[in-house]
Structure formats: C-alpha cells, structure tokens
PDB file of C-alpha atoms (C1' of nucleotides) in Angstrom:
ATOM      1  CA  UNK N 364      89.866 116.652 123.285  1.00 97.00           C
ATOM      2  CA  UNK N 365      90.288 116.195 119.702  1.00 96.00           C
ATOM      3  CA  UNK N 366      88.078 117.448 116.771  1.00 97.00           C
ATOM      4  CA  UNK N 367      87.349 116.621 112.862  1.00 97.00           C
ATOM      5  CA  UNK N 368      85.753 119.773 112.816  1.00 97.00           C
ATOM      6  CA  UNK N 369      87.978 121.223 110.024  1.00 97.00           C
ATOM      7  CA  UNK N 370      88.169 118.420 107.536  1.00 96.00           C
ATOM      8  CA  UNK N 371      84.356 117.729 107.849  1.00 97.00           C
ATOM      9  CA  UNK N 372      84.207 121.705 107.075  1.00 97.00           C
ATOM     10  CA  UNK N 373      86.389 121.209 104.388  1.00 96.00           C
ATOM     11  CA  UNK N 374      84.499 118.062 102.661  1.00 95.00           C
ATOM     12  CA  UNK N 375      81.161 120.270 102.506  1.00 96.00           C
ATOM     13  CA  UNK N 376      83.175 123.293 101.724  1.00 96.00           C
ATOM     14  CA  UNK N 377      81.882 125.460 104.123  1.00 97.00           C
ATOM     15  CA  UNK N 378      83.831 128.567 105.711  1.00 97.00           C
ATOM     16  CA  UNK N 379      84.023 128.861 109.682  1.00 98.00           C
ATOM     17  CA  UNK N 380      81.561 132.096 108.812  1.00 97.00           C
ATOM     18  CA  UNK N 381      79.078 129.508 107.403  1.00 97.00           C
ATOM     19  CA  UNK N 382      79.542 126.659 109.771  1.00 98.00           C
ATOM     20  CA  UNK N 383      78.392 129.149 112.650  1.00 98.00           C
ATOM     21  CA  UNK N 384      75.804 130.990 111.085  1.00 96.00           C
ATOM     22  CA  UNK N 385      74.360 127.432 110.292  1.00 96.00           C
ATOM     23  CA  UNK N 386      74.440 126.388 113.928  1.00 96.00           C
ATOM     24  CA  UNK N 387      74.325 130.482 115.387  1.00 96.00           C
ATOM     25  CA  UNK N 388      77.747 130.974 116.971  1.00 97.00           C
ATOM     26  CA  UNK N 389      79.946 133.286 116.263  1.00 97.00           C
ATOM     27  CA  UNK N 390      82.383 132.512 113.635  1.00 97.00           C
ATOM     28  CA  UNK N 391      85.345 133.002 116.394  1.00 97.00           C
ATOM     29  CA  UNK N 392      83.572 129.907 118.544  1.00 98.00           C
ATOM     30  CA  UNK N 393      84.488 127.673 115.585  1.00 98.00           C
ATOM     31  CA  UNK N 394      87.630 128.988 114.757  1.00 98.00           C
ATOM     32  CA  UNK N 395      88.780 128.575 118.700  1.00 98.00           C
ATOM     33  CA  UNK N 396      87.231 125.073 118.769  1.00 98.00           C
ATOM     34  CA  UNK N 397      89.005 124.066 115.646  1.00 97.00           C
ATOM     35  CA  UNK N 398      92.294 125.171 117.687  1.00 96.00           C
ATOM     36  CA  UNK N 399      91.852 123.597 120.560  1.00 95.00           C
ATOM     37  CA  UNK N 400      91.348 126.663 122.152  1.00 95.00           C
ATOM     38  CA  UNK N 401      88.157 125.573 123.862  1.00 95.00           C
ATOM     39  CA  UNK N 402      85.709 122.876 124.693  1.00 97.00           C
ATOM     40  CA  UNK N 403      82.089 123.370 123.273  1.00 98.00           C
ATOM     41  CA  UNK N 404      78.998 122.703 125.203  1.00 97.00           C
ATOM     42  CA  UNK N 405      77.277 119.602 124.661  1.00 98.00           C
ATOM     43  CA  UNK N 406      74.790 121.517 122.720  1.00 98.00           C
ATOM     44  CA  UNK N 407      76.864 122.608 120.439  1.00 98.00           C
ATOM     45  CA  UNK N 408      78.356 119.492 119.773  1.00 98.00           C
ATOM     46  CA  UNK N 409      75.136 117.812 118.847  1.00 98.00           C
ATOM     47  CA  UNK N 410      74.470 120.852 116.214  1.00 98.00           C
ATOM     48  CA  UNK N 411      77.789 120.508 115.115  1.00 98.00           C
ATOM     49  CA  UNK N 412      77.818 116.688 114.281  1.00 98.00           C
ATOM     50  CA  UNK N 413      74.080 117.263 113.181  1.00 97.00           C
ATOM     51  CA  UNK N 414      74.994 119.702 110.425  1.00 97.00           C
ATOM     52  CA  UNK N 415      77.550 116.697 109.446  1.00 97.00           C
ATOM     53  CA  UNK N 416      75.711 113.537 109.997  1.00 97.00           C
ATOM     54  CA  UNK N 417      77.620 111.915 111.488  1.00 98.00           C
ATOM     55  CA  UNK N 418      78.254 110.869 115.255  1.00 98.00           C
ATOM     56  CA  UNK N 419      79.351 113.340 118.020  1.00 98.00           C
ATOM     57  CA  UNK N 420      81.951 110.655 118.737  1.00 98.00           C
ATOM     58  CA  UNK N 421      83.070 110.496 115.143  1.00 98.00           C
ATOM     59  CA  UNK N 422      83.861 114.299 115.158  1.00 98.00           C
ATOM     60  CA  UNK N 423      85.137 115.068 118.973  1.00 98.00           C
ATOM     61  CA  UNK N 424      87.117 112.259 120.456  1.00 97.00           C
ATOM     62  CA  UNK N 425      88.355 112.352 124.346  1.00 97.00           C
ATOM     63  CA  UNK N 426      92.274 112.025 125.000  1.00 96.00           C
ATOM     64  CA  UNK N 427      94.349 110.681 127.742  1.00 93.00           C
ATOM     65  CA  UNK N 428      94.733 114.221 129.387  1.00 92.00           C
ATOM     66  CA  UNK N 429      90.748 114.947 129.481  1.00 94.00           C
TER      67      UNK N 429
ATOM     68  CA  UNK U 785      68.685 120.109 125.873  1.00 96.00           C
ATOM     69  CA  UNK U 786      66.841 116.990 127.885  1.00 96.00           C
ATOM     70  CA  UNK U 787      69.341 113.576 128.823  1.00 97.00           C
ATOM     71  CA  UNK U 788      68.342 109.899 130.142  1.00 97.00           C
ATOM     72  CA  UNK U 789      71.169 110.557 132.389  1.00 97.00           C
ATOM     73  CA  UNK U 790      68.758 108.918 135.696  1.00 96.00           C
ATOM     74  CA  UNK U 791      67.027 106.548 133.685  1.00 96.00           C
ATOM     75  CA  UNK U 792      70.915 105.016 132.522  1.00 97.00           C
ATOM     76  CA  UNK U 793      71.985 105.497 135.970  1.00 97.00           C
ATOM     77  CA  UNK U 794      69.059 103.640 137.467  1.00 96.00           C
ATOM     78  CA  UNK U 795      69.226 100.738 135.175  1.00 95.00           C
ATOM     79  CA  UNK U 796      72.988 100.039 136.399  1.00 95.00           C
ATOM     80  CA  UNK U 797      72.343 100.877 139.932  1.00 95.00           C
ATOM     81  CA  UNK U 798      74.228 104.022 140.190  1.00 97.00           C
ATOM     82  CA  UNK U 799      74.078 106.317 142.600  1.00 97.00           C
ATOM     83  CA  UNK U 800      74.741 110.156 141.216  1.00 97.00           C
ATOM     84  CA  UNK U 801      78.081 109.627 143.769  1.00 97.00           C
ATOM     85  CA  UNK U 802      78.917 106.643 141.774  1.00 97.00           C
ATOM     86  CA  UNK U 803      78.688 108.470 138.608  1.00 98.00           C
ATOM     87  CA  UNK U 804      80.507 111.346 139.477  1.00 98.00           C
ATOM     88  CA  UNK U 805      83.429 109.474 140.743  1.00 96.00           C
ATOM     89  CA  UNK U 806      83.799 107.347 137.372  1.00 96.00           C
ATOM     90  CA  UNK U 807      84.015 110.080 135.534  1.00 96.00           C
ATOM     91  CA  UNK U 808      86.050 112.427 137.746  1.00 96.00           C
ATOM     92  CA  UNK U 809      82.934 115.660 138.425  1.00 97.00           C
ATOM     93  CA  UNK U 810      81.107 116.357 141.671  1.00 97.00           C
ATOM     94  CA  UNK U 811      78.359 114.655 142.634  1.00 97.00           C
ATOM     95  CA  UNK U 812      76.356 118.305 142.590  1.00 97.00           C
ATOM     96  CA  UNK U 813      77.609 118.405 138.853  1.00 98.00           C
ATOM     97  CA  UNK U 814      75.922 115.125 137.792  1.00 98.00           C
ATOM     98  CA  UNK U 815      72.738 116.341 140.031  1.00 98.00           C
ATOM     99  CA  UNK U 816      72.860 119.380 138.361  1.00 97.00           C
ATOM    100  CA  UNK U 817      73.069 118.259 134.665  1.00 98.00           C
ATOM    101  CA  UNK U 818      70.181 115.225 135.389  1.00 97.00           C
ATOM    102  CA  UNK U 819      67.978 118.590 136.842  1.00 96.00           C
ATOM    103  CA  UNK U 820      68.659 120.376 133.600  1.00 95.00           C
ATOM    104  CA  UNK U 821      70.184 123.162 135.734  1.00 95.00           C
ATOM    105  CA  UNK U 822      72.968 123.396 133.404  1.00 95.00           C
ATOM    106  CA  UNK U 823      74.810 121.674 129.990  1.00 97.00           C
ATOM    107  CA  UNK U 824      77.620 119.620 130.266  1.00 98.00           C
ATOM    108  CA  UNK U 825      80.948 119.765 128.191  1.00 97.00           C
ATOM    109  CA  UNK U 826      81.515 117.747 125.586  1.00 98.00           C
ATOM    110  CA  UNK U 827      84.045 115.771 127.629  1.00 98.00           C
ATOM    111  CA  UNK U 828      81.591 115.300 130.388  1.00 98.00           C
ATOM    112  CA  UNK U 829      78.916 114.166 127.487  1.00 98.00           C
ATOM    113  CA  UNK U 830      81.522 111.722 126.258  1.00 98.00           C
ATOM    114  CA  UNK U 831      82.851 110.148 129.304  1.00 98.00           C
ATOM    115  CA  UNK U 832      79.249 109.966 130.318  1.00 98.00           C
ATOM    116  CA  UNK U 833      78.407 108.112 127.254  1.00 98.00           C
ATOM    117  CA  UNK U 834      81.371 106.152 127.457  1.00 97.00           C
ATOM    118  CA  UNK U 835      80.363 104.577 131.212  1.00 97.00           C
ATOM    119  CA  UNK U 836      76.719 103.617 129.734  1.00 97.00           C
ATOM    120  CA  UNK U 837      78.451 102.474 126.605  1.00 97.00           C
ATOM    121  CA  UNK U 838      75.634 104.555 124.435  1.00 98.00           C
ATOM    122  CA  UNK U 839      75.896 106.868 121.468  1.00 98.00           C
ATOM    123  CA  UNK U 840      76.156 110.802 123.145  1.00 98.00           C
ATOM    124  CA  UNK U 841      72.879 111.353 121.023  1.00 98.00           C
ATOM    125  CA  UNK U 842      71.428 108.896 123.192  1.00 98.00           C
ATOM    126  CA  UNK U 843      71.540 109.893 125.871  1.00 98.00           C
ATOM    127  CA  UNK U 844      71.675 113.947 125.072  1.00 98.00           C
ATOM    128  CA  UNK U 845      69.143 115.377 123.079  1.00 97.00           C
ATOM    129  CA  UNK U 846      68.455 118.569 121.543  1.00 97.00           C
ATOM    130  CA  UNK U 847      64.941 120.463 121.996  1.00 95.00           C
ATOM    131  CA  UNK U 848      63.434 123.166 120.061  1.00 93.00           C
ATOM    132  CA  UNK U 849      64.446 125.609 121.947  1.00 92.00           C
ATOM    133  CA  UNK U 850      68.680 125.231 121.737  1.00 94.00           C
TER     134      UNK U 850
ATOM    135  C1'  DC I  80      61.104 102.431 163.526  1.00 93.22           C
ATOM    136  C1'  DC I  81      65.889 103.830 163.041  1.00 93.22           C
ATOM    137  C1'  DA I  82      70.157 104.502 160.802  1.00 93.22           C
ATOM    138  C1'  DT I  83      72.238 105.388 156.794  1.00 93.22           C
ATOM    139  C1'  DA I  84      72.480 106.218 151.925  1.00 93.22           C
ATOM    140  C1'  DT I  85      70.710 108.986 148.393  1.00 93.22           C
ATOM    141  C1'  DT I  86      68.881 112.957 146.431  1.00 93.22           C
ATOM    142  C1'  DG I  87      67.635 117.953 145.927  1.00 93.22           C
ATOM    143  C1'  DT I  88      69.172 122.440 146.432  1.00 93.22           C
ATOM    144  C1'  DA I  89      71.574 126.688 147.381  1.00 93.22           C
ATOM    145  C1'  DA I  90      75.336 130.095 147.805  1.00 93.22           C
ATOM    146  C1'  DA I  91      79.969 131.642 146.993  1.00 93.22           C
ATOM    147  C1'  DA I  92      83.884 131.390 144.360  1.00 93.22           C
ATOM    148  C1'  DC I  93      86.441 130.199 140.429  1.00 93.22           C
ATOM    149  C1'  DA I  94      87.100 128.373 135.622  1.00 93.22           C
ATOM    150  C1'  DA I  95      85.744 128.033 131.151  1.00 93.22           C
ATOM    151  C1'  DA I  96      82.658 129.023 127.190  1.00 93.22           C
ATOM    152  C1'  DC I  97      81.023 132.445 124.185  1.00 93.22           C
ATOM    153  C1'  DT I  98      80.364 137.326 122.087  1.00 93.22           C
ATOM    154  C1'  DT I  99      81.912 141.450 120.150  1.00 93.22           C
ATOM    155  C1'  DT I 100      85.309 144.177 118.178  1.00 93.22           C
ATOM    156  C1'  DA I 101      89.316 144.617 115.878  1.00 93.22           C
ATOM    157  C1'  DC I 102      93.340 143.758 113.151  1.00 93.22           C
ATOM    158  C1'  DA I 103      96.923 141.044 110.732  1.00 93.22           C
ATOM    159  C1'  DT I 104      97.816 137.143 107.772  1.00 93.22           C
ATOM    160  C1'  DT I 105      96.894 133.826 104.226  1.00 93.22           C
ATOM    161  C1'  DC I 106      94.139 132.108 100.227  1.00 93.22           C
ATOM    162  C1'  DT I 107      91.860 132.421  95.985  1.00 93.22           C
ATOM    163  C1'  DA I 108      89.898 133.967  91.926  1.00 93.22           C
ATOM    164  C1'  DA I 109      89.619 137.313  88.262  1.00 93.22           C
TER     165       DA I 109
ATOM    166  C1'  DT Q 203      98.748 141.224  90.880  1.00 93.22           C
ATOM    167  C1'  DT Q 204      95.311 142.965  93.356  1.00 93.22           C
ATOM    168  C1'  DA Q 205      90.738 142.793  95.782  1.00 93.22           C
ATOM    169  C1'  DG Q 206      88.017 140.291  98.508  1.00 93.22           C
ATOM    170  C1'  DA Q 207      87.227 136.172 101.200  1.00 93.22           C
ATOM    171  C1'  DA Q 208      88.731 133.265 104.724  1.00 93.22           C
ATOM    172  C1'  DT Q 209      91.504 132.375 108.639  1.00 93.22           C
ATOM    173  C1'  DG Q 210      94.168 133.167 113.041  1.00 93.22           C
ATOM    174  C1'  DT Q 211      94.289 135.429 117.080  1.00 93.22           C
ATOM    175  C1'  DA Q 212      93.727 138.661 120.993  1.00 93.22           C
ATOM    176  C1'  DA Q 213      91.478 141.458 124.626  1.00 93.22           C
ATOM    177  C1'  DA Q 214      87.546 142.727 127.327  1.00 93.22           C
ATOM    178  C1'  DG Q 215      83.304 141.596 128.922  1.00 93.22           C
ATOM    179  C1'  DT Q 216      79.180 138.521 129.875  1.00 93.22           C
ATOM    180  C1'  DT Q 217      77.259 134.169 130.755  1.00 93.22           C
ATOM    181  C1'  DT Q 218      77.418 129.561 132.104  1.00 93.22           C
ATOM    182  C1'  DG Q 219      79.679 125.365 133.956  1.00 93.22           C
ATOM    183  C1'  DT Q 220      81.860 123.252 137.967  1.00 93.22           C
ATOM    184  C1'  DT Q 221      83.576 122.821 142.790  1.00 93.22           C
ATOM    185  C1'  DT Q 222      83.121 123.058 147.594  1.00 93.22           C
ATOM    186  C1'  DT Q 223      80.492 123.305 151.578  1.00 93.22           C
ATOM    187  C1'  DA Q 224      76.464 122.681 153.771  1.00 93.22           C
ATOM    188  C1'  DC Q 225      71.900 121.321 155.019  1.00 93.22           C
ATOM    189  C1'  DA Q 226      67.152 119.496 154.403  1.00 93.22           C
ATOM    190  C1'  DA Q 227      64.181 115.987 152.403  1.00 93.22           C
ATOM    191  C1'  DT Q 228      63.423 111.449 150.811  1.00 93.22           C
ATOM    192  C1'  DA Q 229      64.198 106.694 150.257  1.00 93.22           C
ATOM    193  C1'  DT Q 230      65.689 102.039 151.858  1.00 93.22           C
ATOM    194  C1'  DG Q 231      67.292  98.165 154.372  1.00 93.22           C
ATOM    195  C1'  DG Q 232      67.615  95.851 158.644  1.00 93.22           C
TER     196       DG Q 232
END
DNA sequence: CCATATTGTAAAACAAACTTTACATTCTAA
DNA sequence: TTAGAATGTAAAGTTTGTTTTACAATATGG
C-alpha cells in the first residue's frame, strides 16, 4: 500500500513530530508509515486523512501485491 | 471505531464467508471486525470499501473514544 | 420438522502494529 | 558555519490483528 502522507505533510508544513502529536502517535509511527515500513490501523487512517480533509482513499491507495 | 460492515453485507446478500473470500481474510476476521472485537488494516478497510463500492468513511467511523 | 447454511465465539499460535529509547544523518535558519 | 530542528532507522518490548481449528447456537428453505 501506497501513501500521500508526506506531500500532504509537506503542503500544511507540518513535521512528522506534529503530524503525530495532532493525531497521538508517536512520531516514529509516521515516520515508518511514510516508509512503507508498516500498515496503519484503520483508525489511524481516518485521523490521518481527517487532519487533511481529504479522503482515506485519496491518501492510502491499495497495490497489486496487497 | 463502529462500521456498517452487516448492514452492506446484508443489502448484497453476503454471507460473512462470502466476504471474506472476496477479499482474501477469514471468515472469523470479518466476524470479528463486524463484532467490534478488533480494527482492521487499512488494506482490509479499503478492499472492504472497494467490494461495497463506498467511501472507507462510510462505512468506518470514528467514535469519541479513538 | 429436518438438513444445511450462517453466525457467534473461543483458544492457541503467529504476524504485524505501535511505543520507547537511542543515535546518526540531513536540513535550515541565524 | 554552527546550533537546533527534522528525519531516518534500529532494537526490544507490548499490544493488537489475523489464522486455524473447533464447536454451539441460530436462522432458513424445502
């Protein structure tokens, strides 16, 4: 699974530190979701694209291997 | 987190075995999720969303207390 | 009513998410 | 150019998701 996570971060200008304080993960959960390193829970997803406004679909997007 | 994952399923006449074969889980997972025992992944949330052809906020929702 | 499909659970085992701590690297602003 | 902020990553430990197996309870169609 792909994410926007990073760019959407990027357009509000808000470090990984802030991103997870905003939503209450640690800032290492962001930074290992932005590489791929993990899948969140569907709970976090919904926070994340929340804080963004936009979609869950417009910021995580399944791939052929998931 | 609280999900119309039964009331989706019921209105295309699938059973939880159905489910859980389109998308590739147990059928225990999909009872599991529908009986709030647990959260999904994002990629379940997706692919689940995906078969009902719904937004993932539709059918997922956040409550006060995540 | 009877057979069969569906649902609800539960336990054990394993996989994956998430936290905390810690440190090295890269960016950025003064 | 240097200090501080932000990022990348890693290891150990805890919690939670998911599978498999198994069985009981409930619904449903003939």
């Amino acid at each position: 699974m792909k994410n926007r996570l990073k760019v959407e971060r990027a357009e509000q200008s808000l470090s990984q530190a802030d991103l997870a304080d905003r939503i209450g993960v640690s800032r290492q959960t962001i930074n290992s979701i932005e590489a791929g390193r993990y899948v969140p829970s569907t709970i976090l997803a919904l926070k994340l694209a929340q804080v963004f406004g936009k979609p869950v679909e417009y910021i995580f997007m399944l791939e052929e291997t998931d």
